[in-house]
Amino acid sequence: MPTPRPLLPVLLAWALALSSTAAAAAAAADDTGIETARTARQIAPGVRLESYDRLESDRWLRIDELVVDTAGGTGGTGGVRVEYLGGDGPETVAEAAARHRAGPGRRVLGAVNGDFFDVRGSGAPLGPGLRDGRLLHSPAPGTASAPAVGFGPDGRGRILRLGLAGSVTLPGGRVRPLAGFNAARPPAEGFAAYTADWPGAALPAPGGPAVELRGGRVAAPPVREPARRARPAPGTTLLLARGATATAELAALRPGDAVAVAARPVTGAGPVPWAAVGGREALVVAGVPQDHDGEPNDTAAPRTAVGFSRDGRQVRLVAVDGRQRDSGGLTLTGLGRMMHRLGAYEALNLDGGGSTTLLAGAAGATAPTLENTPSDGTPRPVPNGLVITAPAGSGRLAGYRVEPLGGVGPDFGRVLRGLTRTLTATGHDAALGPAPGAPSWSAAGGGSVDPAGVFHALRPGSATAYARRAGVEGALPLDVLGPPVRLRPTRDRIGLAERGESAGFGLVGYDAQGAAAAVEPRDVTLRFDRSRWNVTGDGRGGFTVSARTARATGMLRATVNATGASAELALGVGLEALPVAALEDAARWTGPGAAAAEGRAGRGLALSVPAPAPAPLADSAASAAPPRPVPLPELARSVSLWVAGDGSGARPDVRLADAGGAALTLRGPAADWTGWRRITLPLPPLPERPLTLTGLSASGARGRLVLDAVAAETPPTGPAPAYRTRPDPVVAGAAGVRARPWRFAVGPAVPASARNPDADFVFTGAMERPAFTHRGVRFLPLDTGRATLDGGGLGRMRSLRAALAAAAREPGTGALAVVRQYAPRAVDRKEAALLTRYLGEFRRTTGKRAAVITVGAPRFTAGRSEGVLEVSARRGVRTLFGVDAFAAGDWLSVRPG
């Protein structure tokens, strides 16, 4: 192999940062981002799930989409269909899907949430809904028609507008228009009808008289203001009247009078669909993504959308997570561009935010499961959605879906040598529907499988596990790693609020190359105080901890039976109020309407809310920011504070920021009391910890609140255990470094007269140069001056991918070294993981080496992850690297400064 010509030893002042102006220009030129991970699975013929992450210039995105190729026919079993879901009142999409009547010989494959709804009132959808060609509910009164996604009897889908054509025929033949049919809100004028198809939680406040109709006749005298109820009984229609004319006509009705109510859907163009759900904003029209910039709903948020191909045969049901560090959500404009990139000729926005939910099945599964991560932390009850159904299949075994217990994490299909992995085999028929039949197990390669489906890893390398029965089989490729030399829990601490509460954790083992795999309960011994804690396997490859007492702290130690690698986990139960901000420094909190005041005990913070400003200005508010952000305990469950109210109804709010700087507001109750009262505001589970307190505010009604003694209710676990690792073999003395063919250094520059006799060049951390190759190593200096979510991550990953491609095709290059300035606040954990993954894949696919060298770290460290060397050089001292890009073993030797 040719060796590049050596350079004279000189000091090179190369930058580890690219121009921020150039990076911003690149991001502006191409805002499509980078897809960083994709998985796909076939759910049934014509239906597949695709899930992937994207790194955009200003956010991460996590996207799930159900891609449906419809086949027509409503009679018999038909083909794949998209149908109306729900209609029985707000419930989670999973609950609605479990109760959905798919019809004889059909099964449910997946579902998404549907229409926007009256979230603070009746809980009913605001748009139209059709099932089996029958109108279930009309758009809100006052709207002639509303946007909807519709599906015809042949399975084709389209975006359309749906309205109501309805009438009320009164005694004597008088015909009046029907203004609303099971609509979320009654009309301001005219008649509205409600039936057993009402999809809300409770009927809206009628605001006028009503009468019950049965069999087309008045069943009882009109009621001036009927009580609210869930829905009319089957066969009963509740007719409401609003406005003077309609009220008088309804009041004149008597029991036995004939009154006919008719309601049918109408479209702006084309036939009435077989199934339809309302939506709101058009995202793609005739192949053109729409611009919603400046519109009220055009903010980054979780999103649900439906898109169609030009012929309506391909349907995409898309969920984009949002309001999370791992997925920032999309604007309407961004959602439209994404749907267009996915191939949508038409697309419509459905309800998003906390409603965004997507379920999908799997081969052999009996029911679909949740795929996305709802922003509320748990799925939100919604009134309707869209559900995918398909023929059920024969039920005759045609194959097995083989998976490791615990799902599809980054260590999917990996096992550490000497340990085990529980496998599952789910039988399916030719249509990927469920099929019974227990398999027999076997394996080829570096392990064996026992009759219970437990794979035993015997030697590093590739292996395959087989599940077979009567000529039918399923297979799972497995990667047997080296033996575990390190062990880490997935959580450093577990804090429980009370006895009986439980929490889970897993164990991850690492081989000598830093490759990771799950460690199951059977392969470890746990030591803990059994009088205080219960720790059991959770049946999914992890552990469940619960407390046997109301208040305790303790430590759990896990040890791998095969190698002795161990790790510790801190435990605690019981809540204690830890002071966060006593507000004795209230005079230093600044903001409009804020002032120091007499608190409950000492100083407090007064927030005076002024009179509401005239529309369209924002609501009035008072707020105060602390002199500097105040950290919350990492395991805090809630934030409490004392509030002195004046009976005005002004609301106190606590403003926080998560570990990535994302804002979070805890909204307190309306202070309709006088005097002091302690309020407790629960913390949602999703924000990335630790959190910081960034401000206190009051809003709503004009009034004055005094706040005092902010605290955080936190389990008493104590500090996380220290995590120690043994020195990596690349750490060597001066002789080991000098034995390499050539050297470079990281650290302070030396005078030019010294000519750096021990190094070809030096990275000082304040230098400028693009990627370059030297004596078999391609060096990539990466800019860490911009944060991941400020365009920095996108620019760095593009540079990395270009360098990887160059290093892969250069025969004289044996290794790639990424060099970056220490900047933990600029590079988030997802970007760091992506960097390691890209380098690990490069190493595995090319056989070449890879390293990440960090300049200016607070301390020296050396280790490896996924076979990639990771060295952090301590600031202010000189670290010397000896290099042999084509060595048989390790290609670097490092002498710390």
PDB file of N, CA and C in Angstrom, residues 792-824:
ATOM      1  N   GLY A 792     -25.397  24.126  13.412  1.00  0.00           N
ATOM      2  CA  GLY A 792     -24.084  23.524  13.560  1.00  0.00           C
ATOM      3  C   GLY A 792     -24.080  22.040  13.284  1.00  0.00           C
ATOM      4  N   GLY A 793     -25.070  21.332  13.806  1.00  0.00           N
ATOM      5  CA  GLY A 793     -25.111  19.891  13.616  1.00  0.00           C
ATOM      6  C   GLY A 793     -25.259  19.507  12.159  1.00  0.00           C
ATOM      7  N   LEU A 794     -26.134  20.200  11.441  1.00  0.00           N
ATOM      8  CA  LEU A 794     -26.346  19.889  10.031  1.00  0.00           C
ATOM      9  C   LEU A 794     -25.068  20.128   9.233  1.00  0.00           C
ATOM     10  N   GLY A 795     -24.400  21.250   9.494  1.00  0.00           N
ATOM     11  CA  GLY A 795     -23.150  21.526   8.793  1.00  0.00           C
ATOM     12  C   GLY A 795     -22.073  20.513   9.121  1.00  0.00           C
ATOM     13  N   ARG A 796     -21.974  20.128  10.398  1.00  0.00           N
ATOM     14  CA  ARG A 796     -20.951  19.156  10.795  1.00  0.00           C
ATOM     15  C   ARG A 796     -21.217  17.787  10.170  1.00  0.00           C
ATOM     16  N   MET A 797     -22.465  17.358  10.148  1.00  0.00           N
ATOM     17  CA  MET A 797     -22.766  16.043   9.591  1.00  0.00           C
ATOM     18  C   MET A 797     -22.541  16.015   8.083  1.00  0.00           C
ATOM     19  N   ARG A 798     -22.805  17.113   7.401  1.00  0.00           N
ATOM     20  CA  ARG A 798     -22.513  17.158   5.964  1.00  0.00           C
ATOM     21  C   ARG A 798     -21.006  17.075   5.722  1.00  0.00           C
ATOM     22  N   SER A 799     -20.244  17.787   6.537  1.00  0.00           N
ATOM     23  CA  SER A 799     -18.782  17.710   6.402  1.00  0.00           C
ATOM     24  C   SER A 799     -18.293  16.303   6.700  1.00  0.00           C
ATOM     25  N   LEU A 800     -18.860  15.686   7.714  1.00  0.00           N
ATOM     26  CA  LEU A 800     -18.442  14.338   8.088  1.00  0.00           C
ATOM     27  C   LEU A 800     -18.744  13.352   6.964  1.00  0.00           C
ATOM     28  N   ARG A 801     -19.933  13.420   6.400  1.00  0.00           N
ATOM     29  CA  ARG A 801     -20.280  12.469   5.351  1.00  0.00           C
ATOM     30  C   ARG A 801     -19.378  12.633   4.134  1.00  0.00           C
ATOM     31  N   ALA A 802     -19.024  13.889   3.814  1.00  0.00           N
ATOM     32  CA  ALA A 802     -18.105  14.107   2.695  1.00  0.00           C
ATOM     33  C   ALA A 802     -16.723  13.524   2.993  1.00  0.00           C
ATOM     34  N   ALA A 803     -16.244  13.710   4.233  1.00  0.00           N
ATOM     35  CA  ALA A 803     -14.934  13.179   4.608  1.00  0.00           C
ATOM     36  C   ALA A 803     -14.937  11.652   4.628  1.00  0.00           C
ATOM     37  N   LEU A 804     -16.017  11.051   5.088  1.00  0.00           N
ATOM     38  CA  LEU A 804     -16.115   9.595   5.107  1.00  0.00           C
ATOM     39  C   LEU A 804     -16.079   9.036   3.686  1.00  0.00           C
ATOM     40  N   ALA A 805     -16.802   9.690   2.781  1.00  0.00           N
ATOM     41  CA  ALA A 805     -16.808   9.221   1.395  1.00  0.00           C
ATOM     42  C   ALA A 805     -15.421   9.329   0.779  1.00  0.00           C
ATOM     43  N   ALA A 806     -14.721  10.441   1.068  1.00  0.00           N
ATOM     44  CA  ALA A 806     -13.372  10.617   0.523  1.00  0.00           C
ATOM     45  C   ALA A 806     -12.414   9.577   1.096  1.00  0.00           C
ATOM     46  N   ALA A 807     -12.476   9.365   2.416  1.00  0.00           N
ATOM     47  CA  ALA A 807     -11.566   8.403   3.044  1.00  0.00           C
ATOM     48  C   ALA A 807     -11.835   6.986   2.561  1.00  0.00           C
ATOM     49  N   ALA A 808     -13.105   6.672   2.292  1.00  0.00           N
ATOM     50  CA  ALA A 808     -13.443   5.322   1.849  1.00  0.00           C
ATOM     51  C   ALA A 808     -12.874   5.020   0.465  1.00  0.00           C
ATOM     52  N   ARG A 809     -12.819   6.028  -0.401  1.00  0.00           N
ATOM     53  CA  ARG A 809     -12.368   5.756  -1.779  1.00  0.00           C
ATOM     54  C   ARG A 809     -10.874   5.995  -1.985  1.00  0.00           C
ATOM     55  N   GLU A 810     -10.177   6.516  -0.962  1.00  0.00           N
ATOM     56  CA  GLU A 810      -8.746   6.778  -1.103  1.00  0.00           C
ATOM     57  C   GLU A 810      -7.958   5.535  -0.695  1.00  0.00           C
ATOM     58  N   PRO A 811      -7.305   4.842  -1.621  1.00  0.00           N
ATOM     59  CA  PRO A 811      -6.573   3.625  -1.243  1.00  0.00           C
ATOM     60  C   PRO A 811      -5.408   3.889  -0.303  1.00  0.00           C
ATOM     61  N   GLY A 812      -4.845   5.091  -0.324  1.00  0.00           N
ATOM     62  CA  GLY A 812      -3.727   5.402   0.559  1.00  0.00           C
ATOM     63  C   GLY A 812      -4.142   5.911   1.916  1.00  0.00           C
ATOM     64  N   THR A 813      -5.447   5.921   2.202  1.00  0.00           N
ATOM     65  CA  THR A 813      -5.948   6.380   3.493  1.00  0.00           C
ATOM     66  C   THR A 813      -6.407   5.178   4.303  1.00  0.00           C
ATOM     67  N   GLY A 814      -5.833   5.032   5.496  1.00  0.00           N
ATOM     68  CA  GLY A 814      -6.197   3.912   6.353  1.00  0.00           C
ATOM     69  C   GLY A 814      -7.050   4.290   7.531  1.00  0.00           C
ATOM     70  N   ALA A 815      -7.229   5.610   7.767  1.00  0.00           N
ATOM     71  CA  ALA A 815      -7.978   6.020   8.953  1.00  0.00           C
ATOM     72  C   ALA A 815      -8.546   7.414   8.747  1.00  0.00           C
ATOM     73  N   LEU A 816      -9.619   7.703   9.499  1.00  0.00           N
ATOM     74  CA  LEU A 816     -10.209   9.034   9.542  1.00  0.00           C
ATOM     75  C   LEU A 816     -10.194   9.509  10.988  1.00  0.00           C
ATOM     76  N   ALA A 817      -9.674  10.719  11.223  1.00  0.00           N
ATOM     77  CA  ALA A 817      -9.649  11.298  12.563  1.00  0.00           C
ATOM     78  C   ALA A 817     -10.465  12.584  12.556  1.00  0.00           C
ATOM     79  N   VAL A 818     -11.520  12.608  13.348  1.00  0.00           N
ATOM     80  CA  VAL A 818     -12.322  13.815  13.539  1.00  0.00           C
ATOM     81  C   VAL A 818     -11.732  14.593  14.706  1.00  0.00           C
ATOM     82  N   VAL A 819     -11.442  15.866  14.476  1.00  0.00           N
ATOM     83  CA  VAL A 819     -10.856  16.703  15.528  1.00  0.00           C
ATOM     84  C   VAL A 819     -11.828  17.850  15.797  1.00  0.00           C
ATOM     85  N   ARG A 820     -12.143  18.067  17.071  1.00  0.00           N
ATOM     86  CA  ARG A 820     -13.132  19.095  17.417  1.00  0.00           C
ATOM     87  C   ARG A 820     -12.747  19.761  18.722  1.00  0.00           C
ATOM     88  N   GLN A 821     -13.198  20.971  18.903  1.00  0.00           N
ATOM     89  CA  GLN A 821     -12.987  21.707  20.139  1.00  0.00           C
ATOM     90  C   GLN A 821     -13.987  21.230  21.187  1.00  0.00           C
ATOM     91  N   TYR A 822     -13.576  21.140  22.430  1.00  0.00           N
ATOM     92  CA  TYR A 822     -14.479  20.746  23.518  1.00  0.00           C
ATOM     93  C   TYR A 822     -15.604  21.777  23.624  1.00  0.00           C
ATOM     94  N   ALA A 823     -16.849  21.332  23.425  1.00  0.00           N
ATOM     95  CA  ALA A 823     -17.998  22.244  23.450  1.00  0.00           C
ATOM     96  C   ALA A 823     -19.253  21.443  23.772  1.00  0.00           C
ATOM     97  N   PRO A 824     -19.408  20.970  25.023  1.00  0.00           N
ATOM     98  CA  PRO A 824     -20.541  20.101  25.348  1.00  0.00           C
ATOM     99  C   PRO A 824     -21.888  20.784  25.188  1.00  0.00           C
TER     100      PRO A 824
END
